Amino acid sequence: MFHVTTILLALTFSFLKIPAEKPEVKILKSEFIYEKAPFPSCHASTLLETEDGILASWFGGTYERHPDVSIYTSRLKNGKWSTPEMVADGVENKDFRNPTWNPVLFKNSLGKTILYYKEGPNPREWWGLYKTSDDEGKTWSKAIQIPPGMLGPVKNKPVSLPDGTILYGSSFETNGVWSMHVETTNQEIKNWKKIEIDNGPFHAIQPTILSYPNGKIQLLARTQEDVIGTTWSMDGGKTWSTVESTGLVHNNSGIDAVTLESGIQLLLCNPIKDGRNKLSLLMSMDGENWEEIYVLEDQPKGEFSYPAIIQAKDGSIHMTYTYNREKIKYVSLVLE
């Protein structure tokens, strides 16, 4: 019986292209996107594979919340990152400007590259905007404001569902209460809708989205309760379970995750209760049992935070994160 069960498990893993054992992590590249930039501080990067290389974006300025904080991009092409270029700011008129925040890159099924971001004095009062590009992020449209009551993706990339709906992980920080929810649009970024989630006892924000077969979806989110929170949908994102703990100790900082083509789930996070000096890559088969498979940073002090992670068409995995608020670090790898 044991022998038959073992064979069945091996066949199942083979069919799903999921390794029965912990994979080996092979680092392809580890570097800073830039060495010098026209801003001293940076944070909150995002990634997108385009037809013209890997596109990264983040916000940079004097310091977070300073009115001069703007959105920048850089492109990895032929093994080299381009000089950071400012693509959005919070200038309202010649006398007044707001800081900008948390860019999120995405490509819809119509071939448009979309840059979502926030503008406003702080996360309690900010609003959502987006720009579109028809040339893989080389040039951008004017900013379009997301309808009131919606914010779009607050930190992490949205996903396109099988029916063409774009699903956004979103959240509000108002009156001392943090709560996550999801929003949806069609591929034309129209017909905005908000779907509430019962956050239970958790103060959860900035969810990231993982996908499973048969319309099953999972959100993972940072919380104020020293753990990563989670909620599940069994009907393609229409309804959600009450937020509960994953049991993963966390420091209440930004996270990101991705569903690989193989079905493996990867999570980038700070797996410590305090500080942002350790950043790890975790793997799961089911979204419930997680294993650390690689440590990107583990230093006595420093900040290594707000990661982004994507999988490219060739199967390689690409990650960025804030490095001491001074640079954006880039790492690519494959699982073997």
Tab-separated table of C-alpha atoms in Angstrom:
chain	number	residue	atom	x	y	z
A	1	MET	CA	0.000	0.000	0.000
A	2	PHE	CA	2.807	2.410	0.891
A	3	HIS	CA	4.524	1.669	-2.416
A	4	VAL	CA	1.331	2.299	-4.423
A	5	THR	CA	0.638	5.530	-2.527
A	6	THR	CA	4.156	6.750	-3.161
A	7	ILE	CA	3.801	6.071	-6.878
A	8	LEU	CA	0.453	7.875	-6.997
A	9	LEU	CA	1.914	10.904	-5.222
A	10	ALA	CA	4.870	10.992	-7.577
A	11	LEU	CA	2.545	10.795	-10.580
A	12	THR	CA	0.410	13.597	-9.165
A	13	PHE	CA	3.406	15.856	-8.623
A	14	SER	CA	4.666	15.026	-12.110
A	15	PHE	CA	1.305	15.859	-13.685
A	16	LEU	CA	1.171	19.192	-11.876
A	17	LYS	CA	4.844	19.881	-12.627
A	18	ILE	CA	5.325	20.334	-8.897
A	19	PRO	CA	8.483	18.910	-7.332
A	20	ALA	CA	7.907	16.332	-4.608
A	21	GLU	CA	10.942	17.693	-2.806
A	22	LYS	CA	12.201	21.153	-1.923
A	23	PRO	CA	13.637	22.688	-5.119
A	24	GLU	CA	17.116	24.089	-5.408
A	25	VAL	CA	17.315	27.842	-5.892
A	26	LYS	CA	19.755	28.934	-8.585
A	27	ILE	CA	20.518	32.673	-8.581
A	28	LEU	CA	20.874	34.110	-12.085
A	29	LYS	CA	21.561	37.730	-11.198
A	30	SER	CA	21.731	39.914	-8.085
A	31	GLU	CA	22.364	43.635	-8.469
A	32	PHE	CA	21.106	47.157	-7.844
A	33	ILE	CA	18.940	48.691	-10.540
A	34	TYR	CA	20.976	51.885	-10.279
A	35	GLU	CA	24.014	53.179	-8.424
A	36	LYS	CA	23.155	56.880	-8.732
A	37	ALA	CA	19.764	58.561	-9.057
A	38	PRO	CA	18.290	62.080	-8.892
A	39	PHE	CA	16.684	61.263	-5.527
A	40	PRO	CA	18.197	60.189	-2.193
A	41	SER	CA	15.401	57.867	-1.041
A	42	CYS	CA	13.264	55.188	-2.701
A	43	HIS	CA	10.661	52.565	-1.840
A	44	ALA	CA	7.844	50.273	-3.010
A	45	SER	CA	9.013	48.690	-6.274
A	46	THR	CA	6.924	46.763	-8.811
A	47	LEU	CA	7.814	44.575	-11.801
A	48	LEU	CA	6.366	43.650	-15.182
A	49	GLU	CA	7.672	41.577	-18.070
A	50	THR	CA	7.196	43.436	-21.352
A	51	GLU	CA	8.005	42.630	-24.969
A	52	ASP	CA	10.998	44.921	-24.536
A	53	GLY	CA	12.497	43.628	-21.298
A	54	ILE	CA	11.677	43.648	-17.581
A	55	LEU	CA	10.153	46.961	-16.482
A	56	ALA	CA	10.543	48.133	-12.871
A	57	SER	CA	8.952	51.088	-11.103
A	58	TRP	CA	9.131	52.618	-7.618
A	59	PHE	CA	8.693	55.948	-5.871
A	60	GLY	CA	11.661	58.203	-5.135
A	61	GLY	CA	12.295	61.589	-3.604
A	62	THR	CA	13.767	63.398	-0.624
A	63	TYR	CA	12.003	60.989	1.731
A	64	GLU	CA	8.656	59.168	1.916
A	65	ARG	CA	5.793	61.702	2.184
A	66	HIS	CA	7.880	64.607	0.887
A	67	PRO	CA	5.952	66.487	-1.825
A	68	ASP	CA	8.750	65.880	-4.338
A	69	VAL	CA	8.300	62.095	-4.236
A	70	SER	CA	7.571	60.908	-7.795
A	71	ILE	CA	7.207	57.654	-9.719
A	72	TYR	CA	10.239	56.333	-11.646
A	73	THR	CA	10.822	53.474	-14.068
A	74	SER	CA	13.818	51.550	-15.370
A	75	ARG	CA	14.032	48.739	-17.923
A	76	LEU	CA	16.259	45.672	-17.947
A	77	LYS	CA	17.193	45.023	-21.567
A	78	ASN	CA	20.170	43.102	-22.922
A	79	GLY	CA	21.422	42.597	-19.385
A	80	LYS	CA	21.516	46.272	-18.432
A	81	TRP	CA	19.153	48.551	-16.529
A	82	SER	CA	18.282	51.904	-18.107
A	83	THR	CA	18.741	55.214	-16.278
A	84	PRO	CA	15.771	55.859	-13.929
A	85	GLU	CA	13.150	58.066	-15.573
A	86	MET	CA	10.382	60.014	-13.838
A	87	VAL	CA	6.990	59.056	-15.296
A	88	ALA	CA	4.463	60.484	-12.805
A	89	ASP	CA	4.332	63.099	-10.068
A	90	GLY	CA	1.843	64.831	-7.792
A	91	VAL	CA	2.169	68.341	-9.217
A	92	GLU	CA	-1.233	70.053	-8.997
A	93	ASN	CA	-0.185	73.547	-10.083
A	94	LYS	CA	2.879	75.810	-10.053
A	95	ASP	CA	2.555	76.357	-6.302
A	96	PHE	CA	1.452	72.988	-4.934
A	97	ARG	CA	2.268	69.297	-5.281
A	98	ASN	CA	1.533	66.087	-3.404
A	99	PRO	CA	3.752	63.069	-2.844
A	100	THR	CA	3.063	59.969	-4.922
A	101	TRP	CA	3.100	56.384	-3.670
A	102	ASN	CA	3.150	52.654	-4.422
A	103	PRO	CA	3.304	52.168	-8.191
A	104	VAL	CA	1.891	48.913	-9.571
A	105	LEU	CA	2.615	47.697	-13.118
A	106	PHE	CA	0.237	45.483	-15.094
A	107	LYS	CA	-0.524	44.538	-18.696
A	108	ASN	CA	-4.095	43.924	-19.780
A	109	SER	CA	-5.294	41.530	-22.464
A	110	LEU	CA	-5.537	44.411	-24.946
A	111	GLY	CA	-1.768	44.866	-24.864
A	112	LYS	CA	-1.759	48.081	-22.844
A	113	THR	CA	0.793	48.542	-20.083
A	114	ILE	CA	-0.820	50.148	-17.053
A	115	LEU	CA	0.839	52.044	-14.220
A	116	TYR	CA	-1.361	52.397	-11.143
A	117	TYR	CA	-0.210	54.666	-8.315
A	118	LYS	CA	-1.404	56.836	-5.433
A	119	GLU	CA	-1.294	60.564	-4.837
A	120	GLY	CA	-1.992	62.398	-1.598
A	121	PRO	CA	-0.466	63.649	1.646
A	122	ASN	CA	-0.617	60.235	3.379
A	123	PRO	CA	-2.174	56.745	3.035
A	124	ARG	CA	-5.310	57.855	4.884
A	125	GLU	CA	-6.044	60.627	2.417
A	126	TRP	CA	-4.531	59.440	-0.846
A	127	TRP	CA	-6.430	58.578	-4.026
A	128	GLY	CA	-5.780	56.237	-6.924
A	129	LEU	CA	-4.704	57.103	-10.452
A	130	TYR	CA	-3.353	55.261	-13.456
A	131	LYS	CA	-1.603	55.896	-16.726
A	132	THR	CA	-1.536	53.688	-19.812
A	133	SER	CA	1.146	52.967	-22.385
A	134	ASP	CA	0.896	51.536	-25.902
A	135	ASP	CA	4.664	51.070	-26.294
A	136	GLU	CA	5.648	48.786	-23.388
A	137	GLY	CA	6.089	51.664	-20.922
A	138	LYS	CA	8.287	53.971	-22.976
A	139	THR	CA	5.668	56.752	-23.064
A	140	TRP	CA	2.591	57.266	-20.922
A	141	SER	CA	-0.838	58.834	-21.159
A	142	LYS	CA	-2.046	61.573	-18.874
A	143	ALA	CA	-3.127	60.433	-15.418
A	144	ILE	CA	-6.686	59.121	-15.047
A	145	GLN	CA	-8.256	59.178	-11.590
A	146	ILE	CA	-9.839	56.025	-10.232
A	147	PRO	CA	-13.488	56.610	-9.165
A	148	PRO	CA	-14.075	57.816	-5.578
A	149	GLY	CA	-14.510	54.967	-3.113
A	150	MET	CA	-11.993	52.875	-5.055
A	151	LEU	CA	-8.209	52.844	-4.885
A	152	GLY	CA	-7.112	50.166	-7.306
A	153	PRO	CA	-4.157	47.957	-6.358
A	154	VAL	CA	-2.660	49.419	-3.182
A	155	LYS	CA	0.735	47.727	-3.460
A	156	ASN	CA	0.682	44.453	-5.372
A	157	LYS	CA	-0.076	43.417	-8.942
A	158	PRO	CA	-3.623	42.542	-9.991
A	159	VAL	CA	-4.504	39.378	-11.909
A	160	SER	CA	-6.740	38.706	-14.890
A	161	LEU	CA	-9.416	36.106	-14.157
A	162	PRO	CA	-10.552	33.557	-16.777
A	163	ASP	CA	-13.675	35.606	-17.595
A	164	GLY	CA	-11.576	38.716	-18.346
A	165	THR	CA	-12.211	40.469	-15.051
A	166	ILE	CA	-9.196	42.204	-13.520
A	167	LEU	CA	-9.010	41.503	-9.788
A	168	TYR	CA	-7.225	44.038	-7.569
A	169	GLY	CA	-6.093	43.524	-3.983
A	170	SER	CA	-6.901	46.773	-2.191
A	171	SER	CA	-7.273	48.244	1.275
A	172	PHE	CA	-8.122	51.348	3.280
A	173	GLU	CA	-6.350	52.923	6.238
A	174	THR	CA	-8.951	55.212	7.821
A	175	ASN	CA	-9.594	56.397	11.376
A	176	GLY	CA	-7.026	54.020	12.778
A	177	VAL	CA	-8.704	51.012	11.147
A	178	TRP	CA	-6.996	48.945	8.478
A	179	SER	CA	-9.154	46.741	6.250
A	180	MET	CA	-8.563	44.937	2.982
A	181	HIS	CA	-11.031	44.314	0.189
A	182	VAL	CA	-10.926	43.562	-3.531
A	183	GLU	CA	-11.931	45.644	-6.512
A	184	THR	CA	-12.672	44.598	-10.085
A	185	THR	CA	-12.805	46.138	-13.556
A	186	ASN	CA	-13.026	44.913	-17.104
A	187	GLN	CA	-9.920	44.875	-19.291
A	188	GLU	CA	-10.646	48.459	-20.416
A	189	ILE	CA	-10.235	49.554	-16.730
A	190	LYS	CA	-13.926	50.449	-16.599
A	191	ASN	CA	-16.914	49.281	-14.572
A	192	TRP	CA	-15.192	49.530	-11.193
A	193	LYS	CA	-16.742	47.418	-8.426
A	194	LYS	CA	-15.788	46.857	-4.797
A	195	ILE	CA	-16.199	43.553	-2.944
A	196	GLU	CA	-16.048	43.708	0.832
A	197	ILE	CA	-14.111	41.219	2.950
A	198	ASP	CA	-14.758	40.505	6.622
A	199	ASN	CA	-11.374	41.282	8.208
A	200	GLY	CA	-12.430	39.661	11.480
A	201	PRO	CA	-10.058	40.613	14.319
A	202	PHE	CA	-7.286	41.611	11.930
A	203	HIS	CA	-6.093	44.993	10.725
A	204	ALA	CA	-4.999	43.875	7.260
A	205	ILE	CA	-3.815	45.825	4.208
A	206	GLN	CA	-1.948	45.484	0.906
A	207	PRO	CA	-3.101	41.999	-0.133
A	208	THR	CA	-1.337	39.926	-2.758
A	209	ILE	CA	-3.200	37.403	-4.917
A	210	LEU	CA	-2.562	33.683	-5.461
A	211	SER	CA	-4.514	31.493	-7.891
A	212	TYR	CA	-5.553	27.835	-7.722
A	213	PRO	CA	-7.578	25.514	-9.969
A	214	ASN	CA	-11.360	25.719	-10.269
A	215	GLY	CA	-11.751	29.389	-9.393
A	216	LYS	CA	-10.075	29.151	-5.989
A	217	ILE	CA	-8.199	32.325	-5.021
A	218	GLN	CA	-6.179	33.277	-1.934
A	219	LEU	CA	-5.202	36.667	-0.599
A	220	LEU	CA	-2.220	37.108	1.723
A	221	ALA	CA	-1.796	40.410	3.569
A	222	ARG	CA	0.292	42.241	6.126
A	223	THR	CA	-1.434	42.829	9.443
A	224	GLN	CA	-0.891	44.702	12.695
A	225	GLU	CA	-1.173	41.401	14.566
A	226	ASP	CA	2.397	40.107	13.944
A	227	VAL	CA	1.284	37.508	11.398
A	228	ILE	CA	0.433	37.321	7.707
A	229	GLY	CA	-3.324	37.184	7.280
A	230	THR	CA	-5.238	35.243	4.635
A	231	THR	CA	-8.687	34.965	3.091
A	232	TRP	CA	-10.024	32.542	0.483
A	233	SER	CA	-12.519	32.686	-2.357
A	234	MET	CA	-14.003	29.520	-3.843
A	235	ASP	CA	-16.046	31.279	-6.538
A	236	GLY	CA	-13.559	33.282	-8.570
A	237	GLY	CA	-13.354	36.253	-6.221
A	238	LYS	CA	-17.056	36.968	-5.800
A	239	THR	CA	-17.160	36.099	-2.081
A	240	TRP	CA	-14.449	35.724	0.547
A	241	SER	CA	-13.894	33.950	3.846
A	242	THR	CA	-13.228	35.873	7.048
A	243	VAL	CA	-9.570	36.859	7.382
A	244	GLU	CA	-7.557	34.504	9.570
A	245	SER	CA	-3.920	33.938	10.492
A	246	THR	CA	-1.585	31.917	8.301
A	247	GLY	CA	0.567	31.299	11.356
A	248	LEU	CA	3.469	32.987	9.573
A	249	VAL	CA	5.227	35.407	11.915
A	250	HIS	CA	5.600	38.783	10.263
A	251	ASN	CA	6.623	42.363	10.980
A	252	ASN	CA	3.705	44.328	9.498
A	253	SER	CA	5.525	45.321	6.311
A	254	GLY	CA	4.736	44.894	2.623
A	255	ILE	CA	4.743	41.409	1.091
A	256	ASP	CA	4.251	39.993	-2.395
A	257	ALA	CA	3.524	36.556	-3.825
A	258	VAL	CA	3.119	34.823	-7.175
A	259	THR	CA	1.551	31.657	-8.530
A	260	LEU	CA	4.023	29.900	-10.816
A	261	GLU	CA	2.937	28.140	-14.004
A	262	SER	CA	3.720	24.862	-12.220
A	263	GLY	CA	1.189	25.640	-9.496
A	264	ILE	CA	3.852	26.350	-6.870
A	265	GLN	CA	3.080	29.382	-4.707
A	266	LEU	CA	5.957	31.714	-3.781
A	267	LEU	CA	5.861	34.365	-1.059
A	268	LEU	CA	8.397	37.130	-0.403
A	269	CYS	CA	8.219	38.546	3.114
A	270	ASN	CA	10.044	39.621	6.277
A	271	PRO	CA	9.555	36.497	8.459
A	272	ILE	CA	10.386	38.265	11.722
A	273	LYS	CA	8.271	40.000	14.339
A	274	ASP	CA	10.326	43.187	14.531
A	275	GLY	CA	12.558	45.032	12.101
A	276	ARG	CA	12.953	44.701	8.344
A	277	ASN	CA	16.461	43.229	8.314
A	278	LYS	CA	15.548	39.734	7.069
A	279	LEU	CA	13.864	39.014	3.741
A	280	SER	CA	12.993	35.466	2.697
A	281	LEU	CA	11.418	33.520	-0.135
A	282	LEU	CA	8.856	30.946	0.998
A	283	MET	CA	7.207	28.167	-1.001
A	284	SER	CA	3.913	26.348	-0.639
A	285	MET	CA	1.931	23.754	-2.553
A	286	ASP	CA	-1.416	24.574	-0.948
A	287	GLY	CA	-1.174	28.118	0.469
A	288	GLU	CA	-1.380	26.760	3.996
A	289	ASN	CA	1.949	25.038	4.623
A	290	TRP	CA	4.933	27.263	3.878
A	291	GLU	CA	8.646	26.510	3.806
A	292	GLU	CA	11.545	28.948	3.591
A	293	ILE	CA	13.581	28.038	0.490
A	294	TYR	CA	15.924	31.008	0.190
A	295	VAL	CA	17.086	33.938	2.337
A	296	LEU	CA	17.736	37.076	0.301
A	297	GLU	CA	18.847	39.236	3.219
A	298	ASP	CA	19.622	38.541	6.861
A	299	GLN	CA	21.729	41.286	8.381
A	300	PRO	CA	22.127	42.618	11.943
A	301	LYS	CA	20.447	45.860	10.879
A	302	GLY	CA	19.087	47.577	7.814
A	303	GLU	CA	15.857	47.660	5.828
A	304	PHE	CA	15.103	45.132	3.092
A	305	SER	CA	11.430	45.491	2.447
A	306	TYR	CA	8.406	45.967	0.184
A	307	PRO	CA	9.297	43.209	-2.289
A	308	ALA	CA	7.829	42.477	-5.707
A	309	ILE	CA	7.914	39.111	-7.472
A	310	ILE	CA	6.880	37.896	-10.939
A	311	GLN	CA	7.507	34.915	-13.195
A	312	ALA	CA	8.651	35.552	-16.773
A	313	LYS	CA	7.459	33.580	-19.797
A	314	ASP	CA	10.696	31.586	-19.817
A	315	GLY	CA	9.973	30.370	-16.274
A	316	SER	CA	12.562	32.534	-14.522
A	317	ILE	CA	11.556	34.394	-11.370
A	318	HIS	CA	12.259	38.099	-10.909
A	319	MET	CA	12.255	40.024	-7.633
A	320	THR	CA	12.948	43.553	-6.430
A	321	TYR	CA	12.945	45.137	-2.997
A	322	THR	CA	13.863	48.291	-1.112
A	323	TYR	CA	17.473	48.274	0.035
A	324	ASN	CA	17.963	50.614	3.011
A	325	ARG	CA	15.651	53.165	1.347
A	326	GLU	CA	18.619	54.124	-0.840
A	327	LYS	CA	18.430	51.678	-3.754
A	328	ILE	CA	16.236	49.078	-5.391
A	329	LYS	CA	17.773	45.603	-5.378
A	330	TYR	CA	17.028	43.152	-8.197
A	331	VAL	CA	17.398	39.379	-8.010
A	332	SER	CA	16.486	36.755	-10.626
A	333	LEU	CA	16.497	33.015	-10.115
A	334	VAL	CA	15.186	29.657	-11.262
A	335	LEU	CA	13.979	26.672	-9.270
A	336	GLU	CA	15.665	23.385	-10.129
